[in-house]
Every structure is written in structure tokens, then in C-alpha cells.
mmCIF file of C-alpha atoms and ligand atoms in Angstrom:
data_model
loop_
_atom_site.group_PDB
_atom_site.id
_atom_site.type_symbol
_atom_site.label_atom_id
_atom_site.label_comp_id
_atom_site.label_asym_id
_atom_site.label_seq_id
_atom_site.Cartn_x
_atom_site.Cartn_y
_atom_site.Cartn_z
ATOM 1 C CA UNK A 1 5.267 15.029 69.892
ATOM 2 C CA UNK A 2 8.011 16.143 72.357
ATOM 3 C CA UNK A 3 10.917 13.693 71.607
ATOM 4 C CA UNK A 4 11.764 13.666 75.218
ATOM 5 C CA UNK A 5 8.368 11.216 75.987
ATOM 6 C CA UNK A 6 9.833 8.673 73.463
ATOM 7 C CA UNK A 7 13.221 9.136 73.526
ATOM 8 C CA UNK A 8 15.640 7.733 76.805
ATOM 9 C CA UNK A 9 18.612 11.190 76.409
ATOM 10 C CA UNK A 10 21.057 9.071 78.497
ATOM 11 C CA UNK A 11 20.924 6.149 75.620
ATOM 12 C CA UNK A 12 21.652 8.276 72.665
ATOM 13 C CA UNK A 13 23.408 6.556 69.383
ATOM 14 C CA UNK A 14 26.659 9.652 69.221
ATOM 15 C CA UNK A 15 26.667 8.644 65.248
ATOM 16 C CA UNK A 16 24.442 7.794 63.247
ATOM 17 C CA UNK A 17 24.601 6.849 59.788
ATOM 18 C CA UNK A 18 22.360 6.528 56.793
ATOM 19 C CA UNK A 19 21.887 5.185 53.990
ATOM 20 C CA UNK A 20 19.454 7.404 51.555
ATOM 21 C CA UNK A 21 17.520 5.171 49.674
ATOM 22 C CA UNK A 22 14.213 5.635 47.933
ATOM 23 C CA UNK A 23 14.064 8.910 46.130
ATOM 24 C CA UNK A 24 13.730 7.421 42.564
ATOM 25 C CA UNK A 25 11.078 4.885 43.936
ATOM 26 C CA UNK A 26 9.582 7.545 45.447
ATOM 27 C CA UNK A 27 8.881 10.361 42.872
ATOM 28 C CA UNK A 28 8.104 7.343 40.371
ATOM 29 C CA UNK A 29 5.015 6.330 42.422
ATOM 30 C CA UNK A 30 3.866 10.069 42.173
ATOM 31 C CA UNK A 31 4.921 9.771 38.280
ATOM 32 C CA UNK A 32 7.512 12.096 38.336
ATOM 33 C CA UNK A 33 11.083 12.386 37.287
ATOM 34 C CA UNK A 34 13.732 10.573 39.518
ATOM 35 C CA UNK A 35 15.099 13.810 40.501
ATOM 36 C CA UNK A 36 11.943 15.248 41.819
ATOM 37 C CA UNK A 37 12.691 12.592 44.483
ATOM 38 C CA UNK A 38 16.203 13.502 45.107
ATOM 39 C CA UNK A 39 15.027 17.422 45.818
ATOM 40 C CA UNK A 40 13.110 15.846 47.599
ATOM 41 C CA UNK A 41 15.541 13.953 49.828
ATOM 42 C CA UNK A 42 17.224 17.268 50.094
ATOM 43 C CA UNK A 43 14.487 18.423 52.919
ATOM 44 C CA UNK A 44 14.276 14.967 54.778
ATOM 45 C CA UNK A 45 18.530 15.769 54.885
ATOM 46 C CA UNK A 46 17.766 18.833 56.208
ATOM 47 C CA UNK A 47 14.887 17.723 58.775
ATOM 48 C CA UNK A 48 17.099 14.873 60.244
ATOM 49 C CA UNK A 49 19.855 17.345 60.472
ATOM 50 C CA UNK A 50 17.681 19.609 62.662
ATOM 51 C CA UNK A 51 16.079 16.917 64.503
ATOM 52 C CA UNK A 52 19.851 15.567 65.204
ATOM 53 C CA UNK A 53 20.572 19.190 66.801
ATOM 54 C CA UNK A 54 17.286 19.113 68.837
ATOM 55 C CA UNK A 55 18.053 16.123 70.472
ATOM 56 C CA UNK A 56 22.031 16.258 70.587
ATOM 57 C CA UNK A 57 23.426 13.332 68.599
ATOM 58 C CA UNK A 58 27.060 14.221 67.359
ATOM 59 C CA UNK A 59 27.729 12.704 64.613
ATOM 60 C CA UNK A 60 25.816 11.938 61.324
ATOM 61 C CA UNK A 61 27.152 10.297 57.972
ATOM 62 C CA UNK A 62 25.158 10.309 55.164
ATOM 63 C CA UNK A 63 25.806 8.296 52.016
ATOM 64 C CA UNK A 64 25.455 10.525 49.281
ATOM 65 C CA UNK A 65 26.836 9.615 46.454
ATOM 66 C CA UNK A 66 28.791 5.812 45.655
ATOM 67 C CA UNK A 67 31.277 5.026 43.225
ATOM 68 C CA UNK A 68 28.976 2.620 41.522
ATOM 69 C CA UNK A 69 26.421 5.671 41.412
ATOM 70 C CA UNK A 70 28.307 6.770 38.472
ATOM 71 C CA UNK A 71 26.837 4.523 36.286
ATOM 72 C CA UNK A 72 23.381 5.790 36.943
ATOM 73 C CA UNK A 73 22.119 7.298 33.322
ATOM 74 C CA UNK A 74 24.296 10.938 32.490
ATOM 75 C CA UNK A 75 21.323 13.225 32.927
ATOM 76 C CA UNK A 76 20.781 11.865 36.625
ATOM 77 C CA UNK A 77 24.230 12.006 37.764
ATOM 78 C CA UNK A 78 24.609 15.740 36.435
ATOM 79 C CA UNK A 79 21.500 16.236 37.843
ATOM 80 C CA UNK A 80 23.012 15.128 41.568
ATOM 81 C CA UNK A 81 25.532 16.964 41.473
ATOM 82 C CA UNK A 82 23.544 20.054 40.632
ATOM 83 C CA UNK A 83 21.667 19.595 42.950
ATOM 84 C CA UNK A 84 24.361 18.746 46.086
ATOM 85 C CA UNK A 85 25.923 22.240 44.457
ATOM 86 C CA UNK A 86 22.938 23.853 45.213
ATOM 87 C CA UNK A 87 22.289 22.415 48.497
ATOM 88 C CA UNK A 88 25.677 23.787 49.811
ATOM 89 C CA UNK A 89 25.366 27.079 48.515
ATOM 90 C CA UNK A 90 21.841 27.424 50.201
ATOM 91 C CA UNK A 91 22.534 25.476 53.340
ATOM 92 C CA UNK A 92 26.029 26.338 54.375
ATOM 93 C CA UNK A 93 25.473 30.007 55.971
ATOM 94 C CA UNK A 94 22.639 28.042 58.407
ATOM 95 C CA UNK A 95 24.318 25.196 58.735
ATOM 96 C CA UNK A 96 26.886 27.221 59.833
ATOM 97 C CA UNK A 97 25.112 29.801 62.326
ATOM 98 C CA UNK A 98 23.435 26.414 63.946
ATOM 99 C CA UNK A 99 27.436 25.093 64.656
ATOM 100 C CA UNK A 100 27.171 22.239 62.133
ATOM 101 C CA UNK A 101 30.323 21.428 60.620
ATOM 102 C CA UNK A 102 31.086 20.106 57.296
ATOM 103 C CA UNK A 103 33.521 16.843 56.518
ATOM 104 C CA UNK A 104 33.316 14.353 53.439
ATOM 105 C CA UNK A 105 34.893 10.915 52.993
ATOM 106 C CA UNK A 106 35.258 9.434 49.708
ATOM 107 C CA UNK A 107 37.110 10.731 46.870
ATOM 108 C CA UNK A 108 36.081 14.280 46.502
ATOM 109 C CA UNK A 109 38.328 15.411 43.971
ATOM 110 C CA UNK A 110 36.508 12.732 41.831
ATOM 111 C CA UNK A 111 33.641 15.191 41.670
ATOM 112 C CA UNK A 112 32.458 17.697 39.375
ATOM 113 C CA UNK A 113 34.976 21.137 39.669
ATOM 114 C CA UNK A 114 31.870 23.293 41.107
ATOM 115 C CA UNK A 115 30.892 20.186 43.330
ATOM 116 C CA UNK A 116 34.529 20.365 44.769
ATOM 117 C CA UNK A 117 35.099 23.473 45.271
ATOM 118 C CA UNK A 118 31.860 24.141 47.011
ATOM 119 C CA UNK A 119 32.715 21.580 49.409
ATOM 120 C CA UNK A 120 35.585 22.636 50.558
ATOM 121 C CA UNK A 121 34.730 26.164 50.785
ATOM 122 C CA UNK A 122 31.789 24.720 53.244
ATOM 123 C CA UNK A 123 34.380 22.759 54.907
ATOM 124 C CA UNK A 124 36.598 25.659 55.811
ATOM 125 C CA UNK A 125 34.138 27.614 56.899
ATOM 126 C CA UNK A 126 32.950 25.272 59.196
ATOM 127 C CA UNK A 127 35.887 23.449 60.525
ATOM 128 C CA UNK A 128 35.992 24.923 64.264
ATOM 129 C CA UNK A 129 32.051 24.229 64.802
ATOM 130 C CA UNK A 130 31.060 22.200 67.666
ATOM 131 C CA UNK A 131 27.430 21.239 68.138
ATOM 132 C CA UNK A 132 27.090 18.173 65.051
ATOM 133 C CA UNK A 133 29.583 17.080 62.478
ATOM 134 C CA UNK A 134 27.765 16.123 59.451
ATOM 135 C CA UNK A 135 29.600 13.945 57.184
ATOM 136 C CA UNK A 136 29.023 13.480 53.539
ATOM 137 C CA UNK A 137 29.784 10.253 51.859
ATOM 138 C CA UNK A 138 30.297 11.382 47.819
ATOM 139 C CA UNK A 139 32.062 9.488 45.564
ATOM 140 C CA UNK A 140 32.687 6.857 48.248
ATOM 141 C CA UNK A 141 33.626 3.454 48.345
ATOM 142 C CA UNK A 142 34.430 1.835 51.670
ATOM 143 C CA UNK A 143 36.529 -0.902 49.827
ATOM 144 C CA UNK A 144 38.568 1.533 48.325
ATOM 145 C CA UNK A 145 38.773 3.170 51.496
ATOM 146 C CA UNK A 146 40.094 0.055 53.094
ATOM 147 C CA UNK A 147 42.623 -0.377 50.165
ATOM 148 C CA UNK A 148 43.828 2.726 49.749
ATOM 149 C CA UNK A 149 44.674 2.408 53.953
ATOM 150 C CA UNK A 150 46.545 -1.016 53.196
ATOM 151 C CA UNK A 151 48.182 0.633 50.288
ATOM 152 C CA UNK A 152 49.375 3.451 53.417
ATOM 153 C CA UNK A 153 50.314 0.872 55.631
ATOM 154 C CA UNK A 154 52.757 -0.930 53.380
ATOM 155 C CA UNK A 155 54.385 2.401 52.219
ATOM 156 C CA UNK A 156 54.973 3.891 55.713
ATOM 157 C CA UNK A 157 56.496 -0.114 56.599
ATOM 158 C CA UNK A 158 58.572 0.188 53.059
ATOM 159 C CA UNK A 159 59.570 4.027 54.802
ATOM 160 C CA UNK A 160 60.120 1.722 58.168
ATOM 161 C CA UNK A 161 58.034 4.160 59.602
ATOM 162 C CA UNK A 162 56.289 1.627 61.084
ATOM 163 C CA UNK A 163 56.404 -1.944 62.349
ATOM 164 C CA UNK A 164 53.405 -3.839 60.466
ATOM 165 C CA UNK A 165 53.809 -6.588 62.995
ATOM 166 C CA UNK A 166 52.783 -4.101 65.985
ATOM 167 C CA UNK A 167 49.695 -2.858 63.876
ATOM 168 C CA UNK A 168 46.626 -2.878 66.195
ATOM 169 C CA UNK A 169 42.910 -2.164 64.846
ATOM 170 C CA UNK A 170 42.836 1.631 66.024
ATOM 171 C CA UNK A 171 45.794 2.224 64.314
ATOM 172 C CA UNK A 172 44.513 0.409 61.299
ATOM 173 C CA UNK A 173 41.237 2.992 61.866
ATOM 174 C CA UNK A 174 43.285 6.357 61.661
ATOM 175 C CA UNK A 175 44.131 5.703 57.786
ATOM 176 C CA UNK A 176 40.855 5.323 57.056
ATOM 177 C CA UNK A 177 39.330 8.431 55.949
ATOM 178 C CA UNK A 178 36.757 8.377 59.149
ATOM 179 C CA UNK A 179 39.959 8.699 61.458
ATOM 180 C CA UNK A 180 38.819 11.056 64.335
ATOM 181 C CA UNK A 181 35.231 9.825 64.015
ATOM 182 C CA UNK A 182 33.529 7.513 66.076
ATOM 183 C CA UNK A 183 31.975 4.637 64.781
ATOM 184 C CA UNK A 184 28.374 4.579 64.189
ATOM 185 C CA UNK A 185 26.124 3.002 66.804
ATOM 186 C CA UNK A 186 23.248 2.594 64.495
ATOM 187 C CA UNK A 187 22.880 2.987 60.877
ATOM 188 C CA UNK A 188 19.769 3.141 58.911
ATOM 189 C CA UNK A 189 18.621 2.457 55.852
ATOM 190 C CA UNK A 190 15.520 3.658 54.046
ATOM 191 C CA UNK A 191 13.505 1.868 51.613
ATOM 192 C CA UNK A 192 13.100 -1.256 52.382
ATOM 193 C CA UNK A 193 16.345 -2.577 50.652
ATOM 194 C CA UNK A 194 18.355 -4.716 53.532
ATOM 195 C CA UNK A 195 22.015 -4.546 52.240
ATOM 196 C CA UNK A 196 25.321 -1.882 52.814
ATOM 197 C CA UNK A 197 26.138 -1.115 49.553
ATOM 198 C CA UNK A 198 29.687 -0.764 50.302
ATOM 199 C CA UNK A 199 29.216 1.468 52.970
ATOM 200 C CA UNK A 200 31.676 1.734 56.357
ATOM 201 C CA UNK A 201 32.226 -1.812 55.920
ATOM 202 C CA UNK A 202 34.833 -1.370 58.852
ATOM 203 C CA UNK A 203 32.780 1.051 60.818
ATOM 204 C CA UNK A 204 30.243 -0.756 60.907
ATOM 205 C CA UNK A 205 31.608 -4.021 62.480
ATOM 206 C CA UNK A 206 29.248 -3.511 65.664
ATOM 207 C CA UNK A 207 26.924 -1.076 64.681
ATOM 208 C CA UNK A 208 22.306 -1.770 65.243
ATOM 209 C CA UNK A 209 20.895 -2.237 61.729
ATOM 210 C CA UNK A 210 17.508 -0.469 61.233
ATOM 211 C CA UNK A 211 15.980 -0.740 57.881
ATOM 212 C CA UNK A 212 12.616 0.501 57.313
ATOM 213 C CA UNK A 213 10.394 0.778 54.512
ATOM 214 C CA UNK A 214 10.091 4.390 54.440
ATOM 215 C CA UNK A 215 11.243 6.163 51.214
ATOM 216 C CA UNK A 216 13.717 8.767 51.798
ATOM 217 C CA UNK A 217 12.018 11.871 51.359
ATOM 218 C CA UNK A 218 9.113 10.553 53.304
ATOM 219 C CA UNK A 219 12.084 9.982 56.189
ATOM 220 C CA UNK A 220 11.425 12.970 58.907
ATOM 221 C CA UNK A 221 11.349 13.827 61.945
ATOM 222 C CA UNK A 222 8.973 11.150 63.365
ATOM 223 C CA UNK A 223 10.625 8.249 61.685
ATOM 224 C CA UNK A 224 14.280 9.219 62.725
ATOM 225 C CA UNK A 225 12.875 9.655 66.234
ATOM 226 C CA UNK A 226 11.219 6.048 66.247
ATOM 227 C CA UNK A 227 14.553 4.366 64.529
ATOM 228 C CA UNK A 228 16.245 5.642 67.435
ATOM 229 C CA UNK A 229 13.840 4.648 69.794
ATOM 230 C CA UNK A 230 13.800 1.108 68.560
ATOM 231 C CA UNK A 231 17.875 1.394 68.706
ATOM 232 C CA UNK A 232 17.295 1.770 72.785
ATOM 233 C CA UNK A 233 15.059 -1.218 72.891
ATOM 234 C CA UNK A 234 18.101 -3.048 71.695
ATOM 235 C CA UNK A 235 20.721 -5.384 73.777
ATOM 236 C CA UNK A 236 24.235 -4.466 72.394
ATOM 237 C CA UNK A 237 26.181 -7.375 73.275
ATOM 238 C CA UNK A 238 29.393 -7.104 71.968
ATOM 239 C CA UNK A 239 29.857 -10.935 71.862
ATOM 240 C CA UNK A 240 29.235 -10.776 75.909
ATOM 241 C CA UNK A 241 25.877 -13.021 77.260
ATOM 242 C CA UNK A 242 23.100 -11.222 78.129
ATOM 243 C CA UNK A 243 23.621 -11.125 81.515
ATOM 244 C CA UNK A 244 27.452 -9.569 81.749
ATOM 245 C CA UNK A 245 25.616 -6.320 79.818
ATOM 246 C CA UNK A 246 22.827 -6.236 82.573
ATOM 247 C CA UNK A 247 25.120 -6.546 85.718
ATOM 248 C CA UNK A 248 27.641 -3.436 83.479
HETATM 249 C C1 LIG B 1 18.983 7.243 46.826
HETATM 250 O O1 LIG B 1 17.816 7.049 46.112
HETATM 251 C C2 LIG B 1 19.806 8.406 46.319
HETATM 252 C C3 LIG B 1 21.063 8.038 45.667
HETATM 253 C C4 LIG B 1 21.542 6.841 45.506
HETATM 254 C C5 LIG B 1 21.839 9.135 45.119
HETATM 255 P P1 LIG B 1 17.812 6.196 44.780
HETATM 256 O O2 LIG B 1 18.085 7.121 43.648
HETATM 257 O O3 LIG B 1 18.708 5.036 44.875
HETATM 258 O O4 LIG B 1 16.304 5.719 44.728
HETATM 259 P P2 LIG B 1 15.782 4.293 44.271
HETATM 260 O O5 LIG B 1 16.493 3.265 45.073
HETATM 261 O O6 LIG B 1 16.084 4.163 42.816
HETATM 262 O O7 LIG B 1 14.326 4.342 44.560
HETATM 263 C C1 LIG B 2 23.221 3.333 47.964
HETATM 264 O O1 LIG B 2 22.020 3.372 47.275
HETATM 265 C C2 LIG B 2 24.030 4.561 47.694
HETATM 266 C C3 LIG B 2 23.465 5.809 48.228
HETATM 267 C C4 LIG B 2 22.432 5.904 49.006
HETATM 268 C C5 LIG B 2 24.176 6.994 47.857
HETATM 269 P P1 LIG B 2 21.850 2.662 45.873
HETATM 270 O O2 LIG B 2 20.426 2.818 45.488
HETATM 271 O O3 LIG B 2 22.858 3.154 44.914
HETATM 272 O O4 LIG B 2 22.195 1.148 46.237
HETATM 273 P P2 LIG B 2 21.852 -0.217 45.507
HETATM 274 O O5 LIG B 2 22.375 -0.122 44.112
HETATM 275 O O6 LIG B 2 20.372 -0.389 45.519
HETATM 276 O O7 LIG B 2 22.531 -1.266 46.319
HETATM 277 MG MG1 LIG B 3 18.493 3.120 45.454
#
């Protein structure tokens, strides 16, 4: 199908955001071990990324890895981060040739040595590229992002380096860990479950919720096109009335 039929390219989301859910569900249903499903999700990761280039969307975040994903059983967790170790090595010289550069929020140096210093490797080597940031969401929290932003704020007023009085929201924004990126126009979430997970809870203040039922590694290029084309069908009000966004 040529994505240009389906898809309006003057109503593209910049960002969009995801929520990878489903790869346990979905290797247990074919009896196999949970991380047969999270190799798995490593081709639909690489798929959307492609699919993102072909069309031109910016921007994508992709939750990865969550603070409360530590307590997931010992063997799985090691297994993740072999496996996002692994995925970087492999990935990073095409990622790389196709001008995709590499950024992470959440706590990083949290992770695993090799997982670390992978990443940032990656992320040097792709810092000036210009055709799609990919962000990685690993060992992420977004209220510990927000907190650790409040904890900023009060120490640069304690420094009287600023005037907490005169803080607006987009200066609120840049000491978040996402400063510089845009916020997500739509976010999706595979998998049927319909909750954030304590993801971007500030980002996504105004962001088009899609969830579908689709396990992750089933999630290619079809679905991503027809979340996105269901994002255009969409009225974004921004607390306007219908009929201030039609006369805009
Ligand atoms: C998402 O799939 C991947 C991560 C959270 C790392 P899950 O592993 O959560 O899969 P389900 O939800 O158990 O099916
Ligand atoms: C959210 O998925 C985290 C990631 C996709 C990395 P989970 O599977 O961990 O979320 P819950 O526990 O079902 O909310
Ligand atoms: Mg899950």
C-alpha cells in the first residue's frame, strides 16, 4: 500500500510516542519464552523506525524500559538489557547512515555498565543527524522526571538564579529531561491495555490517545500507518469549540 493514498502529508503528528506493550502476551500465546517476544519487538522497533523515515515524522519516543520494570523476575530484566545491548551494537552503524539520531531520557546511568556505555557511544555518534530523533525511554519514570525538575527549580531559586514567582510552563519544560523536544501529538499504545504507566505525564497534557489491541511485535508498518491515519480523523481542540478550529 503506498502510504501516500491513506495518509494526508500536510497533517503529520512531528512526535510520536509509544508505549511497547505486548511482547510477553505475545510469545506466550505462541508458547514461548517472554523474551522471544521482546526480540521480537526489536523488528516492529525497527519497522516503525523505517516507516517514520518514509513518511517524515521527526520525532519518536519509545518507552523502553520503566523504573517499575525492575521488578520484573532477574532472568527477564538481564535478558532486556542483553538484548537493548545487542540492538545498539547491530543497529547503530544504519541507524546512523539513514541520519537517525540517538537520545534517552530516564536515568541511564541506572543501567547495566555495557547498557550505558553502548548508549552513549550511539549517542555521540549520532548527535549532529538530522532526518528523525529517536528517543529511548530506559529506566524512566516521568514522576521522577517531574521531581527531580522541582528539586532544580528550588536549587537555582536557593542560588537566586531565578525568580520562582516568574516561572512560566516552558520554562518549567526545559528541566525536564525532554527539553528541546516537542511534545508528542499522538501517543500509542499497543496491547490493548488503556493506561500511561508513568509515561510523559507532562508531555502528554494535549496529546491523541490511540490504543489498539495489537501486540507489539505484531505492530508494523500497516498498523502505525492506520494509528496515524485515525490521528487525522481527529478534532484537536485545545479547549476551543469546534467551530474556532474550523474557521483557524
Ligand atoms: C512490553 O511488553 C515490553 C516491556 C515492558 C519491556 P511486556 O513485557 O510488558 O508484555 P506483556 O504486557 O507482559 O504482554
Ligand atoms: C509499560 O509497560 C512500560 C514499557 C512499555 C516499557 P508495562 O507492561 O510495564 O506496564 P504495566 O505494568 O502493564 O502498566
Ligand atoms: Mg506489559
Amino acid at each position: 500500500m503506498d502510504y501516500k493514498d491513506i495518509i494526508d502529508l500536510q497533517n503529520l503528528p512531528k512526535h510520536i510516542a509509544f508505549i511497547m506493550d505486548g511482547n510477553g502476551r505475545w510469545a506466550k500465546n505462541q508458547g514461548q519464552h517472554r523474551l522471544f517476544g521482546h526480540a521480537a519487538g526489536v523488528e516492529s522497533v525497527k519497522e516503525v523506525i523505517k516507516t517514520a523515515r518514509e513518511i517524515g515524522v521527526s520525532y519518536l519516543t519509545m518507552y523502553a524500559f520503566s523504573t517499575e520494570n525492575w521488578s520484573r523476575p532477574s532472568e527477564e530484566v538481564e535478558g532486556l538489557m542483553n538484548l537493548l545491548v545487542e540492538a545498539i551494537t547491530n543497529e547503530v552503524d544504519e541507524m546512523h547512515q539513514n541520519g537517525v539520531r540517538l537520545l534517552t531520557i530516564g536515568n541511564i546511568k541506572g543501567l547495566p555498565g555495557k547498557c550505558y556505555e553502548s548508549l552513549l557511544e550511539a549517542m555521540e555518534r549520532t548527535k549532529n543527524n538530522k532526518n528523525l530523533t529517536l528517543v529511548l525511554a530506559l529506566n524512566y519514570s516521568a514522576r521522577q522526571e517531574i521531581l527531580e525538575a522541582a528539586k532544580k527549580l528550588t536549587e537555582l531559586a536557593q542560588k537566586q538564579e531565578l525568580d520562582v514567582t516568574q516561572v512560566k510552563e516552558e520554562d518549567f519544560a526545559q528541566l525536564l529531561q525532554t527539553k528541546d523536544i516537542p511534545d508528542p501529538e499522538l501517543l500509542i499504545r499497543t496491547s490493548g491495555e488503556c493506561r500511561i504507566s508513568n509515561f510523559l505525564l507532562w508531555q502528554l497534557s494535549y496529546t491523541e490517545l490511540y490504543f489498539t489491541e495489537i501486540h507489539w511485535p505484531d505492530f508494523r508498518r500497516e498498523a502505525l500507518l492506520e494509528a496515524i491515519c485515525a490521528y487525522q480523523k481527529r478534532e484537536r481542540r485545545f479547549g476551543m469549540v469546534s467551530e474556532q478550529i474550523q474557521k483557524a
